[in-house]
Short mmCIF file of C-alpha atoms (C1' of nucleotides) in Angstrom, two decimals:
data_model
loop_
_atom_site.label_atom_id
_atom_site.label_comp_id
_atom_site.label_asym_id
_atom_site.label_seq_id
_atom_site.Cartn_x
_atom_site.Cartn_y
_atom_site.Cartn_z
CA MET A 1 6.14 30.21 44.64
CA PHE A 2 7.53 27.29 42.63
CA ASN A 3 6.47 23.68 42.67
CA GLU A 4 7.24 20.33 41.07
CA SER A 5 5.46 21.18 37.84
CA ASP A 6 7.86 24.07 37.29
CA LYS A 7 10.74 21.63 37.05
CA SER A 8 12.51 21.63 33.75
CA TYR A 9 14.91 19.27 32.06
CA PRO A 10 17.83 19.53 29.63
CA ILE A 11 17.50 18.24 26.09
CA GLU A 12 19.59 15.09 26.44
CA LEU A 13 17.51 13.87 29.35
CA VAL A 14 14.25 14.56 27.53
CA ALA A 15 15.47 12.85 24.36
CA GLU A 16 16.48 9.78 26.32
CA PHE A 17 13.15 9.72 28.14
CA LEU A 18 11.24 9.92 24.85
CA GLY A 19 13.50 7.46 23.11
CA VAL A 20 14.49 9.87 20.37
CA ASN A 21 17.67 11.53 19.25
CA SER A 22 18.21 15.03 20.59
CA ARG A 23 18.56 16.13 17.00
CA THR A 24 14.93 15.21 16.55
CA LEU A 25 14.00 17.75 19.21
CA TYR A 26 16.09 20.43 17.51
CA TYR A 27 14.36 19.43 14.29
CA TYR A 28 10.89 19.84 15.82
CA GLU A 29 11.88 23.23 17.13
CA ARG A 30 12.60 24.48 13.61
CA PHE A 31 8.84 24.04 13.00
CA ASN A 32 7.85 25.55 16.34
CA LEU A 33 6.42 22.20 17.29
CA VAL A 34 7.98 22.68 20.70
CA VAL A 35 9.27 25.87 22.31
CA PRO A 36 11.52 25.00 25.25
CA MET A 37 12.45 27.71 27.71
CA ARG A 38 15.96 29.11 27.37
CA ARG A 39 18.45 30.02 30.04
CA GLY A 40 21.21 31.58 28.01
CA ARG A 41 21.26 29.45 24.89
CA LYS A 42 20.61 26.24 26.75
CA ARG A 43 17.17 24.63 26.40
CA TYR A 44 14.99 23.49 29.28
CA TYR A 45 11.83 21.45 28.72
CA SER A 46 8.93 21.75 31.15
CA ARG A 47 6.77 18.81 32.20
CA GLU A 48 4.08 20.14 29.89
CA ASP A 49 6.54 20.28 27.01
CA ILE A 50 7.50 16.68 27.67
CA SER A 51 3.97 15.33 27.82
CA TRP A 52 3.15 17.27 24.65
CA LEU A 53 6.14 15.67 22.95
CA GLU A 54 4.97 12.24 24.12
CA TYR A 55 1.63 12.94 22.49
CA VAL A 56 3.31 14.11 19.30
CA ARG A 57 5.26 10.85 19.19
CA GLU A 58 2.05 8.91 19.64
CA LEU A 59 0.39 10.76 16.76
CA MET A 60 3.37 10.24 14.51
CA TYR A 61 4.46 6.73 15.42
CA ASP A 62 1.27 5.00 16.45
CA GLN A 63 -1.16 6.82 14.19
CA GLY A 64 1.13 7.59 11.25
CA MET A 65 0.54 11.34 11.16
CA ASN A 66 3.24 13.62 9.89
CA LEU A 67 4.65 16.74 11.44
CA ARG A 68 2.92 19.09 9.01
CA SER A 69 -0.47 17.67 9.87
CA ILE A 70 0.08 18.32 13.54
CA ILE A 71 0.93 21.90 12.65
CA VAL A 72 -2.24 22.17 10.56
CA LEU A 73 -4.29 21.01 13.57
CA ILE A 74 -2.59 23.52 15.87
CA LYS A 75 -3.34 26.30 13.42
CA ARG A 76 -6.91 25.10 13.14
CA ARG A 77 -7.17 25.18 16.93
CA ASP A 78 -8.29 21.55 16.86
CA GLY A 79 -9.98 20.67 20.13
CA VAL A 80 -8.15 17.40 20.72
CA ILE A 81 -4.81 19.04 20.05
CA LEU A 82 -5.47 22.16 22.12
CA THR A 83 -5.94 20.22 25.34
CA ARG A 84 -2.41 18.85 24.98
CA CYS A 85 -0.48 21.59 23.26
CA PRO A 86 1.50 24.11 25.37
CA GLN A 87 0.32 27.68 25.00
CA ASP A 88 3.74 28.82 23.76
CA VAL A 89 3.41 26.41 20.85
CA VAL A 90 -0.12 27.59 20.03
CA ASN A 91 1.08 31.18 20.26
CA SER A 92 3.92 30.53 17.87
CA PHE A 93 1.22 30.06 15.22
CA LYS A 94 -1.10 32.85 16.33
CA ASN A 95 -0.47 35.12 13.36
CA TYR A 96 -1.21 32.53 10.74
CA LEU A 97 -4.52 34.11 9.69
CA MET A 98 -2.70 37.30 8.83
CA LYS A 99 0.51 36.11 7.21
CA MET A 100 0.07 33.16 4.90
CA ASP A 101 3.79 32.92 4.15
CA ASP A 102 4.69 31.17 7.38
CA VAL A 103 6.52 27.93 7.97
CA PHE A 104 5.24 26.48 4.71
CA MET B 1 -35.50 10.58 -10.74
CA PHE B 2 -31.89 11.28 -11.72
CA ASN B 3 -30.18 14.62 -12.10
CA GLU B 4 -26.85 16.22 -12.95
CA SER B 5 -25.35 15.44 -9.56
CA ASP B 6 -25.78 11.71 -10.21
CA LYS B 7 -23.38 11.91 -13.11
CA SER B 8 -20.29 9.83 -12.75
CA TYR B 9 -16.96 9.76 -14.50
CA PRO B 10 -14.33 7.15 -15.38
CA ILE B 11 -10.98 7.15 -13.66
CA GLU B 12 -8.87 8.54 -16.48
CA LEU B 13 -11.10 11.57 -16.82
CA VAL B 14 -11.04 12.21 -13.08
CA ALA B 15 -7.27 11.79 -12.90
CA GLU B 16 -6.79 14.24 -15.72
CA PHE B 17 -9.17 16.73 -14.12
CA LEU B 18 -7.33 16.53 -10.81
CA GLY B 19 -3.92 16.60 -12.43
CA VAL B 20 -2.82 13.30 -10.97
CA ASN B 21 -1.91 9.90 -12.31
CA SER B 22 -4.72 7.38 -12.33
CA ARG B 23 -2.43 5.12 -10.32
CA THR B 24 -2.68 7.67 -7.53
CA LEU B 25 -6.43 7.13 -7.42
CA TYR B 26 -5.98 3.37 -7.26
CA TYR B 27 -3.44 4.00 -4.50
CA TYR B 28 -5.89 6.10 -2.48
CA GLU B 29 -8.48 3.41 -2.85
CA ARG B 30 -6.23 0.88 -1.11
CA PHE B 31 -6.62 3.07 1.99
CA ASN B 32 -10.35 3.57 1.49
CA LEU B 33 -9.66 7.25 0.99
CA VAL B 34 -12.11 7.14 -1.89
CA VAL B 35 -14.73 4.54 -2.74
CA PRO B 36 -15.87 4.95 -6.36
CA MET B 37 -18.99 3.20 -7.51
CA ARG B 38 -18.45 0.10 -9.62
CA ARG B 39 -20.26 -1.09 -12.70
CA GLY B 40 -18.74 -4.46 -13.29
CA ARG B 41 -15.13 -3.91 -12.36
CA LYS B 42 -14.99 -0.45 -13.84
CA ARG B 43 -14.86 2.52 -11.50
CA TYR B 44 -17.12 5.56 -11.69
CA TYR B 45 -16.51 8.67 -9.59
CA SER B 46 -19.44 10.83 -8.54
CA ARG B 47 -19.28 14.61 -8.33
CA GLU B 48 -19.04 14.29 -4.58
CA ASP B 49 -16.12 11.86 -4.93
CA ILE B 50 -14.37 14.32 -7.19
CA SER B 51 -14.81 17.35 -4.96
CA TRP B 52 -13.67 15.25 -2.00
CA LEU B 53 -10.56 14.28 -3.96
CA GLU B 54 -9.95 17.93 -4.77
CA TYR B 55 -10.06 18.69 -1.06
CA VAL B 56 -7.71 15.80 -0.29
CA ARG B 57 -5.26 17.19 -2.83
CA GLU B 58 -5.49 20.60 -1.19
CA LEU B 59 -4.77 19.14 2.24
CA MET B 60 -1.83 17.16 0.95
CA TYR B 61 -0.30 19.54 -1.56
CA ASP B 62 -1.08 22.97 -0.20
CA GLN B 63 -1.05 22.17 3.49
CA GLY B 64 1.50 19.35 3.55
CA MET B 65 -0.66 16.80 5.28
CA ASN B 66 -0.15 13.11 4.63
CA LEU B 67 -2.65 10.46 3.71
CA ARG B 68 -2.57 8.80 7.12
CA SER B 69 -3.48 12.04 8.86
CA ILE B 70 -6.52 12.46 6.68
CA ILE B 71 -7.57 8.95 7.67
CA VAL B 72 -7.02 9.82 11.34
CA LEU B 73 -9.32 12.81 10.93
CA ILE B 74 -12.01 10.73 9.22
CA LYS B 75 -11.85 8.18 12.03
CA ARG B 76 -12.06 10.99 14.55
CA ARG B 77 -15.11 12.32 12.74
CA ASP B 78 -13.40 15.67 12.47
CA GLY B 79 -15.97 18.37 11.75
CA VAL B 80 -14.08 20.06 8.95
CA ILE B 81 -13.46 16.74 7.22
CA LEU B 82 -16.99 15.41 7.65
CA THR B 83 -18.56 18.23 5.68
CA ARG B 84 -16.47 17.20 2.66
CA CYS B 85 -16.06 13.47 2.99
CA PRO B 86 -18.52 11.16 1.15
CA GLN B 87 -20.54 8.93 3.44
CA ASP B 88 -19.15 5.79 1.81
CA VAL B 89 -15.67 6.82 2.82
CA VAL B 90 -16.73 7.61 6.39
CA ASN B 91 -18.55 4.28 6.51
CA SER B 92 -15.48 2.40 5.39
CA PHE B 93 -13.96 3.38 8.73
CA LYS B 94 -17.04 2.90 10.86
CA ASN B 95 -15.76 -0.17 12.70
CA TYR B 96 -12.53 1.37 13.83
CA LEU B 97 -13.53 1.69 17.48
CA MET B 98 -14.05 -2.07 17.59
CA LYS B 99 -11.14 -3.42 15.60
CA MET B 100 -7.88 -1.63 16.19
CA ASP B 101 -6.00 -3.76 13.65
CA ASP B 102 -7.31 -1.94 10.63
CA VAL B 103 -5.49 -0.28 7.79
CA PHE B 104 -2.49 0.48 10.00
"C1'" DA C 1 -13.53 -18.32 -30.62
"C1'" DC C 2 -10.32 -14.81 -31.95
"C1'" DT C 3 -8.65 -10.18 -32.15
"C1'" DA C 4 -8.56 -5.59 -30.59
"C1'" DT C 5 -9.36 -2.34 -26.92
"C1'" DA C 6 -9.90 -0.75 -22.29
"C1'" DT C 7 -9.20 -1.20 -17.41
"C1'" DT C 8 -6.92 -3.01 -13.56
"C1'" DT C 9 -3.05 -4.91 -11.13
"C1'" DT C 10 1.77 -5.82 -10.16
"C1'" DC C 11 6.63 -4.68 -9.95
"C1'" DA C 12 10.15 -1.72 -9.64
"C1'" DC C 13 11.64 2.70 -9.46
"C1'" DT C 14 11.75 8.01 -7.98
"C1'" DT C 15 11.08 11.79 -4.82
"C1'" DA C 16 10.72 14.23 -0.58
"C1'" DA C 17 9.95 14.42 4.57
"C1'" DA C 18 11.56 12.61 8.86
"C1'" DG C 19 15.18 11.29 11.39
"C1'" DT C 20 20.10 10.50 12.69
"C1'" DG C 21 25.49 10.19 13.03
"C1'" DA C 22 29.54 12.68 13.14
"C1'" DA C 23 32.11 16.56 13.00
"C1'" DA C 24 32.50 21.60 13.34
"C1'" DA C 25 31.30 25.72 15.74
"C1'" DA C 26 30.02 28.28 19.64
"C1'" DT C 27 29.77 29.05 24.47
"C1'" DA C 28 30.75 28.19 29.10
"C1'" DT C 29 33.84 26.38 33.04
"C1'" DT C 30 38.00 25.41 35.62
"C1'" DA D 1 44.38 28.48 27.52
"C1'" DA D 2 42.55 23.98 27.80
"C1'" DT D 3 38.47 21.20 28.64
"C1'" DA D 4 33.84 20.16 28.53
"C1'" DT D 5 29.03 21.05 27.07
"C1'" DT D 6 25.57 22.40 23.93
"C1'" DT D 7 24.25 23.77 19.47
"C1'" DT D 8 24.56 23.79 14.55
"C1'" DT D 9 25.74 22.05 10.02
"C1'" DC D 10 26.41 18.52 6.55
"C1'" DA D 11 25.57 14.39 4.64
"C1'" DC D 12 23.44 10.27 4.86
"C1'" DT D 13 19.40 6.63 5.70
"C1'" DT D 14 14.69 5.25 5.81
"C1'" DT D 15 9.93 5.23 4.59
"C1'" DA D 16 5.43 7.04 2.59
"C1'" DA D 17 3.69 8.90 -1.59
"C1'" DG D 18 3.55 8.75 -6.22
"C1'" DT D 19 4.48 7.03 -10.98
"C1'" DG D 20 6.03 4.37 -15.46
"C1'" DA D 21 5.76 0.25 -17.87
"C1'" DA D 22 4.43 -4.17 -18.49
"C1'" DA D 23 1.45 -8.10 -17.34
"C1'" DA D 24 -3.06 -9.68 -16.35
"C1'" DT D 25 -7.94 -9.45 -16.73
"C1'" DA D 26 -12.09 -8.31 -18.69
"C1'" DT D 27 -15.16 -6.39 -22.56
"C1'" DA D 28 -16.80 -5.70 -27.24
"C1'" DG D 29 -16.90 -6.52 -32.19
"C1'" DT D 30 -16.49 -9.51 -36.06
#
DNA sequence: ACTATATTTTCACTTAAAGTGAAAAATATT
DNA sequence: AATATTTTTCACTTTAAGTGAAAATATAGT
């Protein structure tokens, strides 16, 4: 029923792994850049969430992209992005063709 | 031999048309985001340059993208970008697969 | 060559997004 | 109730983007 890839991790552990402050992960969440699963109010990050966040860090730190640009690419259903981006994140922007008054 | 679309315009006129400071256009040029033609040391912007700059402004102002992200997309030969981006600008990034120590 | 004018470049400053530290608030646990 | 954990808020720092003003460079006219 469940396997290794269903494992999930609390925010502090994920932040430490990524080398960022946990506040940064809360910050990303305000933009729907990551949608961790909740048990109660506590957040749990899946392996997919974590590897997506690693990629986001690479885009931002190594390539110099900003957060808004990543969101633009998700909305655009950019091919490179889609292969890495969790479905929940993509879905969080699914209505953008209809309502233009979203996160921006 | 020549037609309307070969017309070119000096920087102050272009800046005024776009609603930006001419210093902004010099700034973009440092990143090869635009490559105006030169006659002597004076810059002349083609119609294509100008409509490209309009698009850049839209990406940055309306969509919130940053300059570096636009460069990433040019390097990636992003389809949406390529239809708008002058060949000279694309060419200015043509070696990026070889040398990784470029503008960043 | 000299003066006036236009364009470019440099320096220093402003603004806003991204990120973070610390404390307060909320929720859970013993 | 007291303690511990997680989340949220507030205020601050840092850096890219953009700009104002002056200095430097080039061009044209006399």
